[in-house]
Short mmCIF file of C-alpha atoms in Angstrom, two decimals:
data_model
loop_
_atom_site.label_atom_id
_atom_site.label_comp_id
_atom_site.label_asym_id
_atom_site.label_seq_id
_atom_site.Cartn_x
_atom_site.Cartn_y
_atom_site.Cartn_z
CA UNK A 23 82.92 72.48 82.73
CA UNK A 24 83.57 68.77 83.22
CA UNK A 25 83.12 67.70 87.00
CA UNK A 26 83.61 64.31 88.49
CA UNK A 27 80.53 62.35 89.18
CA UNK A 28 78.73 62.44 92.96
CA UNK A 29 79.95 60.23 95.43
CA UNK A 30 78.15 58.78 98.55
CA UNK A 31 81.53 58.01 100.51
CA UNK A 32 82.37 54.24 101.68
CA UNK A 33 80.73 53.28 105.33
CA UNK A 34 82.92 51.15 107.67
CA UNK A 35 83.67 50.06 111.35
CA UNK A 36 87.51 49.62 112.21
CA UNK A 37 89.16 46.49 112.03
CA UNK A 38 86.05 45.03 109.59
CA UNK A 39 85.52 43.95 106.33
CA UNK A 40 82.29 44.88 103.96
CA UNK A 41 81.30 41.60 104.11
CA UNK A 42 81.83 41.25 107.86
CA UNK A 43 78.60 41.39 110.15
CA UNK A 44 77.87 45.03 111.18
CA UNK A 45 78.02 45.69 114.66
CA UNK A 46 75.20 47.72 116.08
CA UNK A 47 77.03 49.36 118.88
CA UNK A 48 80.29 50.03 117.84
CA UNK A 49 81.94 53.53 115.53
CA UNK A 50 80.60 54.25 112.02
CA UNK A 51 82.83 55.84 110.08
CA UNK A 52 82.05 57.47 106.13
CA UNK A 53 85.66 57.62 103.49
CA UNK A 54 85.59 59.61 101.18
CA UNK A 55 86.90 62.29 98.11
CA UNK A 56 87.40 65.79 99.21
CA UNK A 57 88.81 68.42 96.26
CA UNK A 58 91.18 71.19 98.04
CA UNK A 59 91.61 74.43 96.74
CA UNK A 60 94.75 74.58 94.73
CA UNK A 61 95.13 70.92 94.13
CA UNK A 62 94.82 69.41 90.70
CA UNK A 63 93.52 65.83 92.65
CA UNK A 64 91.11 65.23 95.54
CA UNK A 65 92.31 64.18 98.87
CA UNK A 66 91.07 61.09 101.14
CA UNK A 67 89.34 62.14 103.96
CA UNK A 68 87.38 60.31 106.43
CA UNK A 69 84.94 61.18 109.09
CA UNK A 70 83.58 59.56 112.09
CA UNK A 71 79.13 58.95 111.96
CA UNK A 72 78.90 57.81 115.48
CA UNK A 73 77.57 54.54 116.78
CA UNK A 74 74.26 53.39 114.05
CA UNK A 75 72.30 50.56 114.60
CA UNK A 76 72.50 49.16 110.83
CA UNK A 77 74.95 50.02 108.12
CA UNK A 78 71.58 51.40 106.15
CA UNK A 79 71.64 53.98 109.20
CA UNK A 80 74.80 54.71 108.90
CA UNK A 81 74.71 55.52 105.10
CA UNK A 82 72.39 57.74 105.69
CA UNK A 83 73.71 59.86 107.96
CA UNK A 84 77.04 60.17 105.79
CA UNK A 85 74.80 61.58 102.83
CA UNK A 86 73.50 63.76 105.50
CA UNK A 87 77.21 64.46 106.71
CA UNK A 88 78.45 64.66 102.95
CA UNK A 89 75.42 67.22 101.79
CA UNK A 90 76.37 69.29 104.81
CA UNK A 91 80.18 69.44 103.86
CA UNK A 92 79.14 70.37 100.49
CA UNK A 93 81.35 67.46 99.00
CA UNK A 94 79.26 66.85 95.95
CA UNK A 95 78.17 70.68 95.22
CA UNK A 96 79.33 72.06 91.94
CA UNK A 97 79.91 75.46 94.02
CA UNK A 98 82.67 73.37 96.08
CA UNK A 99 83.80 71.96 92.71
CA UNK A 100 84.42 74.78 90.70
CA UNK A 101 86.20 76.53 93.55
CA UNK A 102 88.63 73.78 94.56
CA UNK A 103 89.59 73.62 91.03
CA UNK A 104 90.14 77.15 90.62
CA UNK A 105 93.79 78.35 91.36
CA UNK A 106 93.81 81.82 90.44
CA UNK A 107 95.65 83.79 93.58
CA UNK A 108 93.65 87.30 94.61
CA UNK A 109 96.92 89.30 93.36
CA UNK A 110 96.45 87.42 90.01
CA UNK A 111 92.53 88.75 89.82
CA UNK A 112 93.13 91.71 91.73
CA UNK A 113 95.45 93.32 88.83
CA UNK A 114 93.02 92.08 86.00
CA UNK A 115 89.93 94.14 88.18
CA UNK A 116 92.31 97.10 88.39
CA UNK A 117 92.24 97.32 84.96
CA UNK A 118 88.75 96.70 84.11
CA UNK A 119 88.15 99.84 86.43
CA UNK A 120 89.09 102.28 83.60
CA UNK A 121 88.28 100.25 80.99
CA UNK A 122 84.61 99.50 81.59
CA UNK A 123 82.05 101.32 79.68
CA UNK A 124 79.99 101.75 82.49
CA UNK A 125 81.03 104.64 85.04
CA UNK A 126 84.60 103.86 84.61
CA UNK A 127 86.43 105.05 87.31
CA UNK A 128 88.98 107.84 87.34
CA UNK A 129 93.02 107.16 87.42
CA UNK A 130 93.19 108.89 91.25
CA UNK A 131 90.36 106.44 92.35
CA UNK A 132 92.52 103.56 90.90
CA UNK A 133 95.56 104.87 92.19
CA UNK A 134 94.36 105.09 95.70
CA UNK A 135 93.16 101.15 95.63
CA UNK A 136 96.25 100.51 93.77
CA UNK A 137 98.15 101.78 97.18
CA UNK A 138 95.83 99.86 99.55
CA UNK A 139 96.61 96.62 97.32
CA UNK A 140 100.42 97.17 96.95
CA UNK A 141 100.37 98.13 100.96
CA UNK A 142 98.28 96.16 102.73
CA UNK A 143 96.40 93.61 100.58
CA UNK A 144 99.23 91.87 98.77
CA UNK A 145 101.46 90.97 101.78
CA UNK A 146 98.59 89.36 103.61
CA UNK A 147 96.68 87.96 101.37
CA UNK A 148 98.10 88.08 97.59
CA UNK A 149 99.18 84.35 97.63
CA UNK A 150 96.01 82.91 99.00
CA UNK A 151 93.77 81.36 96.44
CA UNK A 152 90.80 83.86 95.30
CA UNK A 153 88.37 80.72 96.28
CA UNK A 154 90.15 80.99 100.03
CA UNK A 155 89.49 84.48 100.79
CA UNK A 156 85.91 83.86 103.34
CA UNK A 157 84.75 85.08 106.11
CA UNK A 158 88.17 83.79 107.96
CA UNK A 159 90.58 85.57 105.94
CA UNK A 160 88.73 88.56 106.07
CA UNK A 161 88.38 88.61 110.09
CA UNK A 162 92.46 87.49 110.00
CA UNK A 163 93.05 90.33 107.74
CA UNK A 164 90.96 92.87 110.12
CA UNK A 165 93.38 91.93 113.05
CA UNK A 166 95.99 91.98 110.50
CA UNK A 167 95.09 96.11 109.85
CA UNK A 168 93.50 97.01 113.05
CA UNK A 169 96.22 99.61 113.74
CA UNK A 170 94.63 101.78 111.04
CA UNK A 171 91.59 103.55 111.36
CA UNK A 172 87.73 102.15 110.92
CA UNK A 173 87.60 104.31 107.91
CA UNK A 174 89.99 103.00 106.42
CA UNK A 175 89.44 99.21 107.65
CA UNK A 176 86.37 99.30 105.65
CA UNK A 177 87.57 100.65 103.04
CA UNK A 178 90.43 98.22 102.66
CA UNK A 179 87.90 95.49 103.43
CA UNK A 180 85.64 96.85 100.31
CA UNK A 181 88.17 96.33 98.17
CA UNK A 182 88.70 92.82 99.66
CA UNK A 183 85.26 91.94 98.64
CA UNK A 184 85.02 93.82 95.00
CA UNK A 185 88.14 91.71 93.75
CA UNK A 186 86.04 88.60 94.83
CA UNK A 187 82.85 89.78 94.10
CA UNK A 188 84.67 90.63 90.10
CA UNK A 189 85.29 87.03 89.38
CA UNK A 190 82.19 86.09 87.17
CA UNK A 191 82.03 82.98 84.38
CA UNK A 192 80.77 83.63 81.19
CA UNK A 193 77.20 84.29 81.75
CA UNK A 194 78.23 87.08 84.11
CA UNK A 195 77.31 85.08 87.23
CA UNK A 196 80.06 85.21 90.34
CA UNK A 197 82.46 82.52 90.68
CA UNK A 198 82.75 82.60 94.11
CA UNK A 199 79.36 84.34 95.81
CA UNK A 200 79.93 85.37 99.44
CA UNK A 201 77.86 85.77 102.53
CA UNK A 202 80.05 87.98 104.86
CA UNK A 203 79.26 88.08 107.91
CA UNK A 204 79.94 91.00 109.96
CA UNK A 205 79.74 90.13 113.38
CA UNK A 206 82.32 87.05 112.81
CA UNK A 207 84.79 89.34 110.69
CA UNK A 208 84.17 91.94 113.63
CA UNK A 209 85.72 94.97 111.85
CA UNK A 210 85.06 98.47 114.09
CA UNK A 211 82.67 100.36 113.79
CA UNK A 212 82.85 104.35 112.35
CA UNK A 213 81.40 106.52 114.98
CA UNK A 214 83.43 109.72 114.76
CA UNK A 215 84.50 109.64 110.93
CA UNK A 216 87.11 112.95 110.84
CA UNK A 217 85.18 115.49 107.83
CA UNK A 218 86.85 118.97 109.18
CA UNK A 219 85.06 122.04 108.82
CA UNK A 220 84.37 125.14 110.68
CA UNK A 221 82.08 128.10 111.39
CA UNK A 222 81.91 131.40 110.26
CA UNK A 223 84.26 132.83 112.29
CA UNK A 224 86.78 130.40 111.60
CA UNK A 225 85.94 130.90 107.83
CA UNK A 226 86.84 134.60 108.23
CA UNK A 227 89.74 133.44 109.86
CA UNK A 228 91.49 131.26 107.03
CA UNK A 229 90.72 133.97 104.72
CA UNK A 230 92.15 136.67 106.84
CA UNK A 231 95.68 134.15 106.83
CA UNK A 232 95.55 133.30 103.56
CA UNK A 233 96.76 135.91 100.85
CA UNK A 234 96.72 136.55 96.79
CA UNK A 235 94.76 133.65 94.46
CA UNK A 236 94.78 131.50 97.87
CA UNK A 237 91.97 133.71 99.46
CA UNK A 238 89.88 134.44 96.40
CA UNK A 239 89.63 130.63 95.97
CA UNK A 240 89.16 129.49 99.12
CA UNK A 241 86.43 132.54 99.60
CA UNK A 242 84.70 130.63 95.87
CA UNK A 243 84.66 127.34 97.24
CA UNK A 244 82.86 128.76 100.94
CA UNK A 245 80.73 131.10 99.31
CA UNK A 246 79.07 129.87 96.48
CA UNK A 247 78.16 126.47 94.78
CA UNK A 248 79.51 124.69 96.61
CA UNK A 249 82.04 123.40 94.39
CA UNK A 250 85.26 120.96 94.24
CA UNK A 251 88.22 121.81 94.60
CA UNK A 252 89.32 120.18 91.30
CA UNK A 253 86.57 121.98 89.49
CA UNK A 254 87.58 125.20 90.87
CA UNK A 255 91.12 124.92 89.24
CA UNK A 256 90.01 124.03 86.16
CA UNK A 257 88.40 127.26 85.91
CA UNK A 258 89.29 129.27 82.57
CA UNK A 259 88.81 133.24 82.39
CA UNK A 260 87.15 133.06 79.00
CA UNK A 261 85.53 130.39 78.91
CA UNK A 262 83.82 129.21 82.40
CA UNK A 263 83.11 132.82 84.09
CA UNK A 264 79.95 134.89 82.52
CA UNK A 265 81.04 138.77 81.71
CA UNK A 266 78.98 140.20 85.24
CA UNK A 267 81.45 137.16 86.93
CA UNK A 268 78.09 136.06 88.67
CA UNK A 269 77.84 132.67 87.02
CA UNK A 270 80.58 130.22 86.78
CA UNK A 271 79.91 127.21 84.11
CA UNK A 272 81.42 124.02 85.94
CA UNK A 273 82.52 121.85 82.92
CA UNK A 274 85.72 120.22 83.05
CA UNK A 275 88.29 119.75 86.35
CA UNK A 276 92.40 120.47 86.62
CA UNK A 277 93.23 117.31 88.32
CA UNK A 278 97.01 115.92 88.94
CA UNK A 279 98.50 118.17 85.82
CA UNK A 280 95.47 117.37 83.27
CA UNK A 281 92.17 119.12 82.10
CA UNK A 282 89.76 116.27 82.56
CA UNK A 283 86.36 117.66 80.14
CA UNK A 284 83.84 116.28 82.57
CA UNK A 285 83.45 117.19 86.39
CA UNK A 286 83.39 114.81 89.23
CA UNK A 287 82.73 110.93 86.86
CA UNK A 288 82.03 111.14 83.49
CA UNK A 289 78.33 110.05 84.59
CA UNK A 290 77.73 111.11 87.64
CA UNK A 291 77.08 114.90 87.72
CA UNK A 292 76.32 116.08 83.78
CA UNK A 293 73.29 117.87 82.89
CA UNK A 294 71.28 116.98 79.24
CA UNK A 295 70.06 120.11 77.61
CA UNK A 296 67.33 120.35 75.20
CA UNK A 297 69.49 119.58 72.25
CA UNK A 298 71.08 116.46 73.73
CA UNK A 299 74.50 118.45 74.65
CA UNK A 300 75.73 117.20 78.29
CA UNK A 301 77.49 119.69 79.90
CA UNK A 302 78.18 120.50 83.11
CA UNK A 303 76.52 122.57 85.73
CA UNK A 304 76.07 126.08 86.28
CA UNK A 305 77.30 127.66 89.85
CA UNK A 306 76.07 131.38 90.80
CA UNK A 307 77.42 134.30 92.64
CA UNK A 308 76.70 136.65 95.00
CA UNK A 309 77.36 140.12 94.03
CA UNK A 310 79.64 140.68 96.72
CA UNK A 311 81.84 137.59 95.64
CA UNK A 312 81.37 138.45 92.13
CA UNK A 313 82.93 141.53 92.72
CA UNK A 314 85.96 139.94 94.15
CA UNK A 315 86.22 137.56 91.45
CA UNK A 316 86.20 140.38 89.12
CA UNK A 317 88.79 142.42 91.00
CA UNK A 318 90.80 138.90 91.19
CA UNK A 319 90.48 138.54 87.35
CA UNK A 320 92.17 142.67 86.48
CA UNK A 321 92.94 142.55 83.27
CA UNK A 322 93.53 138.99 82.04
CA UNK A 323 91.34 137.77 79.32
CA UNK A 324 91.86 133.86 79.27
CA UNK A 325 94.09 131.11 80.58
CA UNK A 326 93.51 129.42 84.18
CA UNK A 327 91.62 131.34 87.05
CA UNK A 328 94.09 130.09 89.45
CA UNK A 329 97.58 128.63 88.32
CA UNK A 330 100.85 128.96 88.69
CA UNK A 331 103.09 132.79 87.69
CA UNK A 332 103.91 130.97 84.36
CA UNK A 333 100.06 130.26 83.64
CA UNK A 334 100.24 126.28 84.32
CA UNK A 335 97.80 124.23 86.79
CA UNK A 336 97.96 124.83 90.41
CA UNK A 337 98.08 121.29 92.22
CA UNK A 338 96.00 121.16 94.87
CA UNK A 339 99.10 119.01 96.91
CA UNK A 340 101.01 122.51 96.65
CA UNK A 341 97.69 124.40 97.92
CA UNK A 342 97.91 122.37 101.23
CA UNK A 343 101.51 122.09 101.51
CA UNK A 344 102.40 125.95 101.27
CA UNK A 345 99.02 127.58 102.48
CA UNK A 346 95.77 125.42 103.89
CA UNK A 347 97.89 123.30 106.51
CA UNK A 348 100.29 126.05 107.17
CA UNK A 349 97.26 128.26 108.24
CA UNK A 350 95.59 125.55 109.94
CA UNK A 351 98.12 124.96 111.84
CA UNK A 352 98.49 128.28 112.77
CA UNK A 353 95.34 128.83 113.78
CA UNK A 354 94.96 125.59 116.02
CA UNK A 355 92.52 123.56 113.63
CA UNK A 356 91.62 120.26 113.05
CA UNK A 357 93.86 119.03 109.96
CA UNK A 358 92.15 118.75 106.92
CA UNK A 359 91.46 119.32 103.19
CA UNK A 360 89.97 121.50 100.84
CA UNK A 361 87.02 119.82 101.53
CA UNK A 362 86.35 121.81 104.42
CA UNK A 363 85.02 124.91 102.25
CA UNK A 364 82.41 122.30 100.21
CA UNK A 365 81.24 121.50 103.52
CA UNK A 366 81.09 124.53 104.70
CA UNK A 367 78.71 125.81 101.92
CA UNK A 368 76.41 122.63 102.03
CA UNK A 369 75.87 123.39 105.71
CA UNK A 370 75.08 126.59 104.78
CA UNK A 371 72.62 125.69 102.50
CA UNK A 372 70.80 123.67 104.15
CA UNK A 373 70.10 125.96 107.03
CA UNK A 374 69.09 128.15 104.32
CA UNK A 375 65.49 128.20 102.88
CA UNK A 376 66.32 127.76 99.27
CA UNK A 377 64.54 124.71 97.47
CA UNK A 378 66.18 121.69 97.72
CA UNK A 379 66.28 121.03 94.01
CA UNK A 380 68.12 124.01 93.72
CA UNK A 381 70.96 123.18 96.00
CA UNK A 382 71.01 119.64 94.76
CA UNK A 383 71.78 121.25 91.44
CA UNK A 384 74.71 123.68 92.90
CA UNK A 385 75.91 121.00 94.30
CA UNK A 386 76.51 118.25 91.62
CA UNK A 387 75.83 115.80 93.35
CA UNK A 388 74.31 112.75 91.03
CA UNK A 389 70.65 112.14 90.77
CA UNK A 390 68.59 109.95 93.18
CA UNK A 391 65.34 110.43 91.65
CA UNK A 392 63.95 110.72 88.14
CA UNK A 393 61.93 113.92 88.66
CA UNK A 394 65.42 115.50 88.84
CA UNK A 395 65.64 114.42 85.17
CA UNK A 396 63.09 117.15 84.48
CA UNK A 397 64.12 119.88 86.83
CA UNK A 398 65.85 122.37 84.36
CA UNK A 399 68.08 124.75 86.08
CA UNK A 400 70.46 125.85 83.61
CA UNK A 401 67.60 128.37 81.81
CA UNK A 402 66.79 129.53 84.98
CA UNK A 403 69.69 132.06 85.62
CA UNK A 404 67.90 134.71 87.18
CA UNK A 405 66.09 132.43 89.89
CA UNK A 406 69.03 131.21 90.56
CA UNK A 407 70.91 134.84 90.82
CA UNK A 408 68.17 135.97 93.13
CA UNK A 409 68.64 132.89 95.52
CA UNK A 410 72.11 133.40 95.82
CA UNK A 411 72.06 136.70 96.67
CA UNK A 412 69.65 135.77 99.38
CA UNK A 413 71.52 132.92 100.39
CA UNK A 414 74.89 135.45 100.83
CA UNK A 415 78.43 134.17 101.77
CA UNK A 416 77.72 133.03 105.52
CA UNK A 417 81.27 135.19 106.45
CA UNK A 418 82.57 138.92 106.00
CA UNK A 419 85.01 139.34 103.23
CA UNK A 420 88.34 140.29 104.40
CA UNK A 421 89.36 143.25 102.08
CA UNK A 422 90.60 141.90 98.52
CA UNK A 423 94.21 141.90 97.79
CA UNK A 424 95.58 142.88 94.88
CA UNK A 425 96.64 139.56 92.76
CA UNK A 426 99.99 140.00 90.99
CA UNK A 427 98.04 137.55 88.25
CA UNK A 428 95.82 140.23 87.32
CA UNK A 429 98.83 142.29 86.33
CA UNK A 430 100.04 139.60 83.90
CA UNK A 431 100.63 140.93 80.56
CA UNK A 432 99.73 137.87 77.88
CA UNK A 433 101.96 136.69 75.70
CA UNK A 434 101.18 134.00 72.58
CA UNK A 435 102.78 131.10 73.03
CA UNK A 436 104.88 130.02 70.43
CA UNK A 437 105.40 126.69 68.96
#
């Protein structure tokens, strides 16, 4: 990139010529080029030195001046010159997000930020030039959202800073580095984030509201694993449950109307096997919950676990909407997910005595240290059977409906 050559500004007193005698006690002032963002040509711009002795003095306090402004920095240069808007870069970085071959992230993860940027980010701040958005826009943009909740104010504010942080040149370096300063943008602080849960007596008491495939799975995702929600519904009878129903093999997810074939990123939570296959993780049952499962199951031999009377996915929107909130709300709760089972079970589990490696591997959560890289689990099916049963569900069982989808007679689809 071409840039224009340094300057060292043009020293005068008011009123006077160059070749006019300085005056030692009146104003210095330093003239100058300034380049502003969005502007194809630099601006005059002048700034007062003070009263200097000599004109030698004063020339050297403009360089000063000038070095402090940044005037002649190539950092200034480049991003006074630039006049790409942050809605312009922001939909090019949506779009590397899926695209990127490394840990590309999932369409519901771009759909959320897609939201935040169509809601909140583009009305403030899509017209302002990418090489604009500092430390001021960011603390005019908290004020902007401060209605919403510190959650969600840094979240918003993440996404801020990962559009600028994405502009790089050609040697992968960032166009326009950043030093944010948190004290000056001021943004709350979290102290109470919301994560709803409950005991065991309020665990008894969903399932005792909840009835049919809604209380088996909400019983599997509180009393074993613990597992997502997502990979929960992507369950399939003859292919993800072992014949005793103690083991379920975690290795794809039902998520928005699709069968995703990996679990929670395609990076994150896979297990290598001997061979070099990555699959998934294994999750294991106690023989009381097995024994629902199986009861659950009657006499269907494949499709979903849990789906809809015609056999298709069960959206999770449809699972709050018709039982979870319904029977929160009922019961006086705190509002939330289906989260509220997984952390049910990790709490459990931790107040448990198994080895953490073990509930690291229930869990799926991705690795944090390499010796995890030689833990094998997945060979290990009766340690892990023997834990679980030890472990137990944390809650009594109401007593197991029937399911009207274990009376389901199969037919072949046709076509």
């Amino acid at each position: 990139m071409t840039r224009r050559t340094h300057q060292h500004g043009y020293v005068f007193q008011k009123g006077r010529r160059k070749t006019d005698p300085w005056l030692p006690k009146a104003l210095a002032y330093v003239q100058f080029y300034r380049d502003v963002s969005g502007e194809p040509d630099a601006k005059h711009a002048a700034m007062a030195l003070g009263v200097c002795r000599t004109r030698s003095i004063a020339e050297r306090r403009a360089a000063e001046k000038l070095e402090k402004l940044g005037v002649n920095s190539e950092q200034t240069f480049i991003e006074a010159t630039s006049n790409i808007t942050l809605q312009q870069h922001a939909e090019i970085w949506l779009k590397s997000l899926a695209s990127r071959k490394r840990n590309p992230l999932e369409q519901t993860t771009i759909d959320t930020r897609r939201y935040a940027l169509d809601k909140w980010m583009y009305p403030f701040l899509g017209e302002r030039i990418l090489a604009d958005v500092n430390n001021r826009a960011m603390k005019d943009f908290v004020e902007h959202i401060s209605k919403l909740s510190p959650a969600t104010i840094r979240d918003y504010t993440n996404i801020v800073k990962a559009v600028v942080a994405s502009a790089i040149n050609e040697d992968g370096e960032q166009i326009f580095p950043r030093t944010w300063n948190e004290d000056y943008i001021d943004a709350p602080v979290i102290r109470h984030q919301k994560q709803p849960s409950t005991d065991s007596k309020g665990m008894e008491a969903i399932l005792s509201a909840a009835d049919g495939q809604y209380r088996v799975l909400y019983a599997l995702l509180a009393g074993c694993g613990p597992m997502r929600a997502g990979e929960a519904l992507g369950l399939e009878i003859d292919k993800h449950i072992s014949k005793d129903c103690r083991t379920l093999y975690i290795r794809q997810k039902a998520k928005r109307g699709e069968i995703q074939p990996y679990t929670k990123t395609q990076s994150g939570t896979e297990v290598e096997c001997e061979d070099g296959e990555i699959v998934g993780r294994d999750i294991d049952l106690s023989k009381e919950l097995a024994e629902t499962l199986r009861n659950f199951i009657g006499n269907r031999k494949s499709g979903l676990l849990f789906c809809k009377p015609d056999g298709d996915q069960l959206p999770q929107r449809d699972i709050l909407k018709y039982s979870l909130h319904p029977i929160l709300k009922k019961l006086n709760y705190i509002r939330g997910g289906l989260n509220i089972f997984r952390r049910f079970r990790i709490t459990r589990l931790k107040k448990s005595e198994s080895p953490e490696f073990l509930q690291h591997f229930w869990s799926g959560h991705a690795q944090t240290h390499v010796s995890e890289r030689y833990t094998i689990m997945l060979q290990e099916r009766d340690f892990r059977l023997d834990w679980a049963e030890r472990i137990g569900l944390g809650f009594e069982l109401p007593k197991a409906p029937v399911s009207k989808l274990s009376k389901l007679i199969e037919f072949r689809k046709v076509g």
